Coordinates of C-alpha atoms and ligand atoms in Angstrom, one line a residue:
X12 CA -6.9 12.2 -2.2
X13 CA -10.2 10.2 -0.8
X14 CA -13.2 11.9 -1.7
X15 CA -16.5 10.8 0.3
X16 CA -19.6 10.4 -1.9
X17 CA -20.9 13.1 0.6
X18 CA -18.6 15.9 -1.2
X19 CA -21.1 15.2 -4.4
X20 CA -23.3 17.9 -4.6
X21 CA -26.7 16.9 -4.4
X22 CA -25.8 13.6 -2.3
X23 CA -26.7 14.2 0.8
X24 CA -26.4 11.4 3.8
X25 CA -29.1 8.7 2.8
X26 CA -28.2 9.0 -0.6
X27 CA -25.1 8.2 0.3
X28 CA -25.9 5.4 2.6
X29 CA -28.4 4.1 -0.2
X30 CA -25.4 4.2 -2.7
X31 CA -22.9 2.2 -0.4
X32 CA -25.9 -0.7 0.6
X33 CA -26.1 -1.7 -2.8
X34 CA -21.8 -1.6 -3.1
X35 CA -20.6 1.8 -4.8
X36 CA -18.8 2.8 -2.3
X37 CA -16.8 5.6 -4.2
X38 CA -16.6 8.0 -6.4
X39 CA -14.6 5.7 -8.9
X40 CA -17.7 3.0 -8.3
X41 CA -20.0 6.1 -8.9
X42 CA -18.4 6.7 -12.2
X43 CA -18.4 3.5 -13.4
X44 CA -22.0 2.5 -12.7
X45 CA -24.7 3.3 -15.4
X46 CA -27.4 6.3 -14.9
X47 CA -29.5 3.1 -15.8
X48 CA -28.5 1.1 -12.6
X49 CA -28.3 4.1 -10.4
X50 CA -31.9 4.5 -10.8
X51 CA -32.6 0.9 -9.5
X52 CA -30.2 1.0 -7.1
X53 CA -30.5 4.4 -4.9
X54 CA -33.7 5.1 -5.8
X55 CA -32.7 8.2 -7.7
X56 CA -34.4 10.0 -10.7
X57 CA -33.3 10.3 -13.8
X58 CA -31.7 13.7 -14.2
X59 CA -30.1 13.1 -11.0
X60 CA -28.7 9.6 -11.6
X61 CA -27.5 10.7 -14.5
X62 CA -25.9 14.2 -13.0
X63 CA -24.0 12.2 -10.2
X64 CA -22.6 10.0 -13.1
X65 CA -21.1 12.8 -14.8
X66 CA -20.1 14.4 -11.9
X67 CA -17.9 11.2 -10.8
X68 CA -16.9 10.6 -14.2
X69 CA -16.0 14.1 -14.0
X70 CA -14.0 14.1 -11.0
X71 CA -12.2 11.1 -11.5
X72 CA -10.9 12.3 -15.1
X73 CA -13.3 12.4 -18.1
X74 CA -12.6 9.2 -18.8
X75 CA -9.9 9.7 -21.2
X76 CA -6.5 8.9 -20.4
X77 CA -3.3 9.0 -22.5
X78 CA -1.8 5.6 -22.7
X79 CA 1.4 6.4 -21.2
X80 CA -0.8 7.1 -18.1
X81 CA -2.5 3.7 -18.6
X82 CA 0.7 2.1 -18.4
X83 CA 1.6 3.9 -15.9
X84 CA -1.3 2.3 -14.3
X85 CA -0.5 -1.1 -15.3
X86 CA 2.6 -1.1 -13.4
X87 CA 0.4 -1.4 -10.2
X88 CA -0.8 -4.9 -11.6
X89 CA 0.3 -8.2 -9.3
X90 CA 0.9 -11.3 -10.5
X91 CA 0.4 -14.5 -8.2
X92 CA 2.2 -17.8 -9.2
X93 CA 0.3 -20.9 -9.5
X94 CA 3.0 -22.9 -8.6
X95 CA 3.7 -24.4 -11.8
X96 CA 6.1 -22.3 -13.7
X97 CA 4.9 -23.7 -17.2
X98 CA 1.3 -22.3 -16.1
X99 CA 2.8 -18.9 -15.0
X100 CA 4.6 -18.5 -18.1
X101 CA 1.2 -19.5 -20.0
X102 CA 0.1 -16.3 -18.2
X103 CA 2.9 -14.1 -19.0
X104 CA 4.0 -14.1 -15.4
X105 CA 1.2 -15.8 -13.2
X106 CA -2.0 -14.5 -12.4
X107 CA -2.7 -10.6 -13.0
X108 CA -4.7 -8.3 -10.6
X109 CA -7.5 -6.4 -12.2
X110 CA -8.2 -9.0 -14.5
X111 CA -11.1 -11.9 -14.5
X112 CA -9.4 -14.8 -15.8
X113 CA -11.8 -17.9 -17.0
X114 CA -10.9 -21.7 -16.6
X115 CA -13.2 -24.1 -18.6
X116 CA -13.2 -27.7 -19.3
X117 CA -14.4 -30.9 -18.5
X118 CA -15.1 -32.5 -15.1
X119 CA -11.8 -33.3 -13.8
X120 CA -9.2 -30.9 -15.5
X121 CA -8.5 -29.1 -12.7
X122 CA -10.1 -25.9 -12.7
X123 CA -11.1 -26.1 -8.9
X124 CA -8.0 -27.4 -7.9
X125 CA -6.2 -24.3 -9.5
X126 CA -9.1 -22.2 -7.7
X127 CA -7.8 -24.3 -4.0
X128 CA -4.2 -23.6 -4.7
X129 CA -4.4 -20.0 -5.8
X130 CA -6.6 -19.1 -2.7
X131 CA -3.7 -20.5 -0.5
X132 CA -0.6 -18.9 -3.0
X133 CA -2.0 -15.5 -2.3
X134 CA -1.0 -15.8 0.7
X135 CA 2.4 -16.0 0.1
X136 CA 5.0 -13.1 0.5
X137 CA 5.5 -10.7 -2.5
X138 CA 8.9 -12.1 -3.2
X139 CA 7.4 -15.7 -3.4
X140 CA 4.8 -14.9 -6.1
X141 CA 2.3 -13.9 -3.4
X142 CA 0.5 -10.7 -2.6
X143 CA 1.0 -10.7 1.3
X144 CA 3.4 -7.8 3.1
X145 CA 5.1 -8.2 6.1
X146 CA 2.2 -6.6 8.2
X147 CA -0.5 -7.6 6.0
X148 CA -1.5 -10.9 5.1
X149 CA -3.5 -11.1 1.4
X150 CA -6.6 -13.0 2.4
X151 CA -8.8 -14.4 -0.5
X152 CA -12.7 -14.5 -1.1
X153 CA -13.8 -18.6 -2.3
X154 CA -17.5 -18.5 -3.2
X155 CA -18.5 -22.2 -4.1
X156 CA -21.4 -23.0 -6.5
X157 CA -21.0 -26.6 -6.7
X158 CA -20.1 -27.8 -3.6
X159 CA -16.3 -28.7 -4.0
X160 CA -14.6 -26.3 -2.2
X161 CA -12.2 -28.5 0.6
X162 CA -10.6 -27.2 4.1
X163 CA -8.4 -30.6 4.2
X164 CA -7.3 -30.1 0.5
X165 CA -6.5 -26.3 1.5
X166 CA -4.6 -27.6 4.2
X167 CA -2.4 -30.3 1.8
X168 CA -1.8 -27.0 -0.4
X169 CA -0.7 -25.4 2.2
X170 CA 2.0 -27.5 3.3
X171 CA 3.1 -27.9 0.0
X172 CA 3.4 -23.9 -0.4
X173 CA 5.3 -23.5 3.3
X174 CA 2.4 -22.1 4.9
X175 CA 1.3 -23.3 8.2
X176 CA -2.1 -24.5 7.3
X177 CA -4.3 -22.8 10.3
X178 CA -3.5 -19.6 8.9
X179 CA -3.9 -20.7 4.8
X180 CA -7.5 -21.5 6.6
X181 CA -8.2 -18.3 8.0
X182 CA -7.3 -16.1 5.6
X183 CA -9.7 -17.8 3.0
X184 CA -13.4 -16.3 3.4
X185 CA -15.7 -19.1 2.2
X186 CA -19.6 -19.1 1.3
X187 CA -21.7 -21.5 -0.4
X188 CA -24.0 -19.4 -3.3
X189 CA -27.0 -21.0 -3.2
X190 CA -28.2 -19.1 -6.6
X191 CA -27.6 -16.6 -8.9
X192 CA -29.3 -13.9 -6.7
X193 CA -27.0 -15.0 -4.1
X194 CA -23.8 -15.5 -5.7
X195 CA -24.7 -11.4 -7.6
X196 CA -25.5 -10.3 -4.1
X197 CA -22.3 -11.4 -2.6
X198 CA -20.1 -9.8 -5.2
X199 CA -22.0 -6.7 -4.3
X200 CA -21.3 -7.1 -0.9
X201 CA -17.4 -7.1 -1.1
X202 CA -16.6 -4.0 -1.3
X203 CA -18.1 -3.3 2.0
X204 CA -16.5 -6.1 3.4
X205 CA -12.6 -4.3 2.2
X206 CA -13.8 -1.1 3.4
X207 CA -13.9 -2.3 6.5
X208 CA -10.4 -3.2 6.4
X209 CA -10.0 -6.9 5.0
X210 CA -7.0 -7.2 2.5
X211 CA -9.0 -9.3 -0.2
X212 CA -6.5 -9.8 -3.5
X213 CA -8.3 -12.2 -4.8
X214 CA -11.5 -13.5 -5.3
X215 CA -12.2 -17.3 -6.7
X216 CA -15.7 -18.2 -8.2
X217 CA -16.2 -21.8 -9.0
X218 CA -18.4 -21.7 -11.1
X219 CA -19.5 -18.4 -12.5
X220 CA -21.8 -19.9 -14.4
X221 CA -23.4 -23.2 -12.8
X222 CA -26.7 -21.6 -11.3
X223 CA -27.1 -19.3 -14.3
X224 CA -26.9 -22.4 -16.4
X225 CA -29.6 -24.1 -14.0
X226 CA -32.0 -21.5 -13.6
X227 CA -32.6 -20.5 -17.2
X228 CA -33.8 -23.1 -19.0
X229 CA -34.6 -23.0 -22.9
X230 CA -34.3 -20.3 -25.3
X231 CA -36.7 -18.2 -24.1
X232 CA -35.3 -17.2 -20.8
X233 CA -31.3 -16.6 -22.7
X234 CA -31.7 -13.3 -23.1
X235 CA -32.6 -12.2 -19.5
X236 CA -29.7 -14.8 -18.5
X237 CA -27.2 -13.3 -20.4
X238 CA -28.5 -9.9 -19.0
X239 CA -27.9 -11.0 -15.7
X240 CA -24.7 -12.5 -16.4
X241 CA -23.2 -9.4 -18.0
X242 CA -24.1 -7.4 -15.0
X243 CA -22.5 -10.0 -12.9
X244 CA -19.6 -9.4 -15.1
X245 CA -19.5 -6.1 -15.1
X246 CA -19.5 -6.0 -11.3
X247 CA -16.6 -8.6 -11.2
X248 CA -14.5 -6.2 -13.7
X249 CA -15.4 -2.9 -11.2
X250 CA -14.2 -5.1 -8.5
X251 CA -11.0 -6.2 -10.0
X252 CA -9.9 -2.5 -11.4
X253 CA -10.8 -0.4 -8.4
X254 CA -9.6 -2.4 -6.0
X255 CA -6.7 -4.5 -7.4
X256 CA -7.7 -7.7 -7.2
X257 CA -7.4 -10.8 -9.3
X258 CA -10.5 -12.8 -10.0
X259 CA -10.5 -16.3 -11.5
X260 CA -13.6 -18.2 -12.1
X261 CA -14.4 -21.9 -13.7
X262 CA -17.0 -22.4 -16.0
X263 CA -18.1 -25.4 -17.6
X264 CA -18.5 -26.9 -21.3
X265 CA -20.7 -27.9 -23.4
X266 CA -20.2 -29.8 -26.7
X267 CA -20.2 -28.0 -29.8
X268 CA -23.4 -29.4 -31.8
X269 CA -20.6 -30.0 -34.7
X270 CA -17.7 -30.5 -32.5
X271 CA -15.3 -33.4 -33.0
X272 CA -12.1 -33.1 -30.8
X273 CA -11.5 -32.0 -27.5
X274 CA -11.2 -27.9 -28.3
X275 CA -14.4 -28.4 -29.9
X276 CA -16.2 -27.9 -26.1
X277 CA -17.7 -24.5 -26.0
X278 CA -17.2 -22.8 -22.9
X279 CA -21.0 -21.5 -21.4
X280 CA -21.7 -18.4 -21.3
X281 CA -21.3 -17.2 -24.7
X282 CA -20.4 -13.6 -26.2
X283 CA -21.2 -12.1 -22.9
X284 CA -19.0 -14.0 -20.6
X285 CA -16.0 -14.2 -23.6
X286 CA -16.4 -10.4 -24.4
X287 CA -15.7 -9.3 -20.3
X288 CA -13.5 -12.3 -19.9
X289 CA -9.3 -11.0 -20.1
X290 CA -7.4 -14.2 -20.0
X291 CA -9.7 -17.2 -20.9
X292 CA -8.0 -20.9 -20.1
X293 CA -8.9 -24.2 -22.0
X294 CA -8.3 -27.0 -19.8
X295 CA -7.9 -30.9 -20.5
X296 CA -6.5 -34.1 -19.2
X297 CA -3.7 -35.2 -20.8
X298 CA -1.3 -37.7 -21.1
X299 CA -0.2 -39.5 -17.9
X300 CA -2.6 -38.0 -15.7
X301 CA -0.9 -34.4 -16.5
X302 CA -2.9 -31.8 -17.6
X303 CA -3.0 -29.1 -20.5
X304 CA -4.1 -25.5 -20.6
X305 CA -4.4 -23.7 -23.8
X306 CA -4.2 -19.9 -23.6
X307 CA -7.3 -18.3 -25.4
X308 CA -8.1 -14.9 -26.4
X309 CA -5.5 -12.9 -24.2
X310 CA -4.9 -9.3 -24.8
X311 CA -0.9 -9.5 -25.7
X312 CA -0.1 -12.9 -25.5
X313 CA 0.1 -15.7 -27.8
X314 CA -2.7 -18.7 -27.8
X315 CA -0.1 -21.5 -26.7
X316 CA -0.1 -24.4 -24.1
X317 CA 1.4 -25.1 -20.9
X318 CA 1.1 -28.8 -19.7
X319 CA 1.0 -29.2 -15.6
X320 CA 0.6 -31.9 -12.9
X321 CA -1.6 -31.6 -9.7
X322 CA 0.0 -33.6 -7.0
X323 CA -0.8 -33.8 -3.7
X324 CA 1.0 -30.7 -2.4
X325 CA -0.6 -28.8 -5.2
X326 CA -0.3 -27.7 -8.9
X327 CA 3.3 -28.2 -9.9
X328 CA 5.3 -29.0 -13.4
Ligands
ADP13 P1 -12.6 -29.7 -12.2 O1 -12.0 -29.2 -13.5 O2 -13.8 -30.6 -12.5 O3 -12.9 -28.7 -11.2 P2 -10.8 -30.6 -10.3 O4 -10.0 -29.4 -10.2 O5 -11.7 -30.9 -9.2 O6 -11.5 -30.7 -11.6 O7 -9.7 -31.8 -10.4 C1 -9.9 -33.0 -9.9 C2 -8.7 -33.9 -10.0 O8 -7.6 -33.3 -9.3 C3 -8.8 -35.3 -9.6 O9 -9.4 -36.1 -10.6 C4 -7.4 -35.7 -9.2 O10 -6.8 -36.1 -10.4 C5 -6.8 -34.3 -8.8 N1 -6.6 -34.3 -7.4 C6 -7.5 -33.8 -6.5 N2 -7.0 -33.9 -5.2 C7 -5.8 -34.5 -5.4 C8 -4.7 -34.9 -4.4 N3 -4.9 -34.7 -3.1 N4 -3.6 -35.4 -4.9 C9 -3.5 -35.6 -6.3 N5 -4.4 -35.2 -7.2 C10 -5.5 -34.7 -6.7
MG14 MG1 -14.6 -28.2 -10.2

């Protein structure tokens, strides 16, 4: 049963509107923000940021669950299909829902192109490794950091993935983030934005870390970066449990001061971003213009490879 964040006692209307501007818009957002953030964010005191915590917490179940229920859960993860069956396979069965899953690698390995094919693949019907019903079309959310997001290259992926390409087009919400600020604010702003009735399964960030990267520069500012980052994070995770979607984002690499071969990159971010990060994907070029991805630090999977193409319909074997 829905529960308004009116029914909280003590949260009267402009709470409540202060509480849905800045992107809880429920009880299960209530109980998963901080007392901490509450404070900053509604303009609540203490004791009562931290009482309406509780009280979500409370009503949404203590917080403890048994982990047959947690499967039970995990049965309403999706997967979507990347179009390469070696890549789904990589993944255990494509790309889940409520999980952020991380591409990194150097320029050129494909981790944009697998951002332009999975926006159009969500599309798809169920039965076709999709998340679209017969009445309801999943639409996905592409914010673009770096400038390389592509209508025409849509439109090829499209075709390739039997989906008239008008449509691949408008069901792909695109915006340019122009900084961190922006690309945080956005996040914050989607779950108004599936309130209001938009069927977003999946949201594509390429890259997560770019303008973080850009706009604090030297040891001195790592700490407020990596602050900001794991908020960003943390919002991205909220966003993928609550509401069932699947987020993938790129990042890029840096070389490992002692790093020889090619898994010697380090992906930016560090602890923060690999801690919050659920299936983490090393990309490289490979022989005859294929490419590789190496499975890292997944939760029940082994660390293997999967070796793929991208062609012009798409990512393929
Ligand atoms: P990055 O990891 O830097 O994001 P990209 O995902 O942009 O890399 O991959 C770029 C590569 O994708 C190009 O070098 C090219 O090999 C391939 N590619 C892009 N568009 C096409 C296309 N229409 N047909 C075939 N290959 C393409
Ligand atoms: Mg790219």
């Amino acid at each position: 049963e829905i529960v308004d964040l009116e029914d909280l006692p003590g949260v009267g209307p402009k709470t409540a509107q202060k509480l849905r501007e800045s992107g809880i818009m429920t009880i299960e957002d209530l109980a998963m923000t901080s007392a901490h953030e509450l404070i900053e964010k509604a303009g609540v005191g203490e004791e009562t940021a931290k009482k309406l915590v509780e009280l979500a917490q409370d009503m949404v179940g203590k917080g403890f669950k048994t982990a047959y229920e947690y499967y039970e859960s995990r049965k309403n993860v999706e997967r979507i299909t990347t179009s390469s069956h070696a890549l789904d396979d990589l993944l255990g069965g494509g790309l889940e829902t409520q999980s952020l899953v991380e591409a990194f690698g150097e320029f050129g390995s494909g981790k944009t192109q697998l951002g332009h094919q999975l926006a159009v693949n969500i599309q798809l019907p169920k039965e076709k490794g999709g998340l679209s019903e017969p009445d309801k079309v999943a639409q996905a959310v592409y914010i673009d950091t770096e400038g390389t997001f592509r209508p025409e290259r849509i439109i090829q992926i499209a075709k390739g993935s039997q989906i008239d390409p008008d449509s691949a087009l408008r069901n792909i919400l695109f915006i340019r983030a122009y900084n961190s600020d922006h690309q945080i604010n956005i996040v914050k702003r989607l779950p108004s934005l599936i309130h209001e009735g938009r069927n977003i399964r999946l949201l594509v960030i390429d890259s997560i870390t770019a303008h973080f990267r850009a706009e604090y520069v030297g040891r001195s500012n790592l700490a407020e970066r990596q602050q900001r980052l794991n908020q960003h994070l943390r919002d991205l995770l909220k966003l993928a449990t609550v509401y069932n979607i699947a987020v993938y984002v790129t990042n890029q690499v840096m070389a490992k001061p002692e790093g020889f071969f090619a898994i010697d990159q380090q992906a930016v971010g560090g602890h923060v971003l690999a801690h919050a990060i659920t299936y983490r994907i090393f990309m490289r070029k490979g022989k005859d213009r294929t490419r590789i991805a190496r499975l890292i630090d997944a939760p029940h999977l082994p660390e293997r490879e999967a070796i793929f193409r991208i062609t012009e319909e798409g990512i393929r074997d």
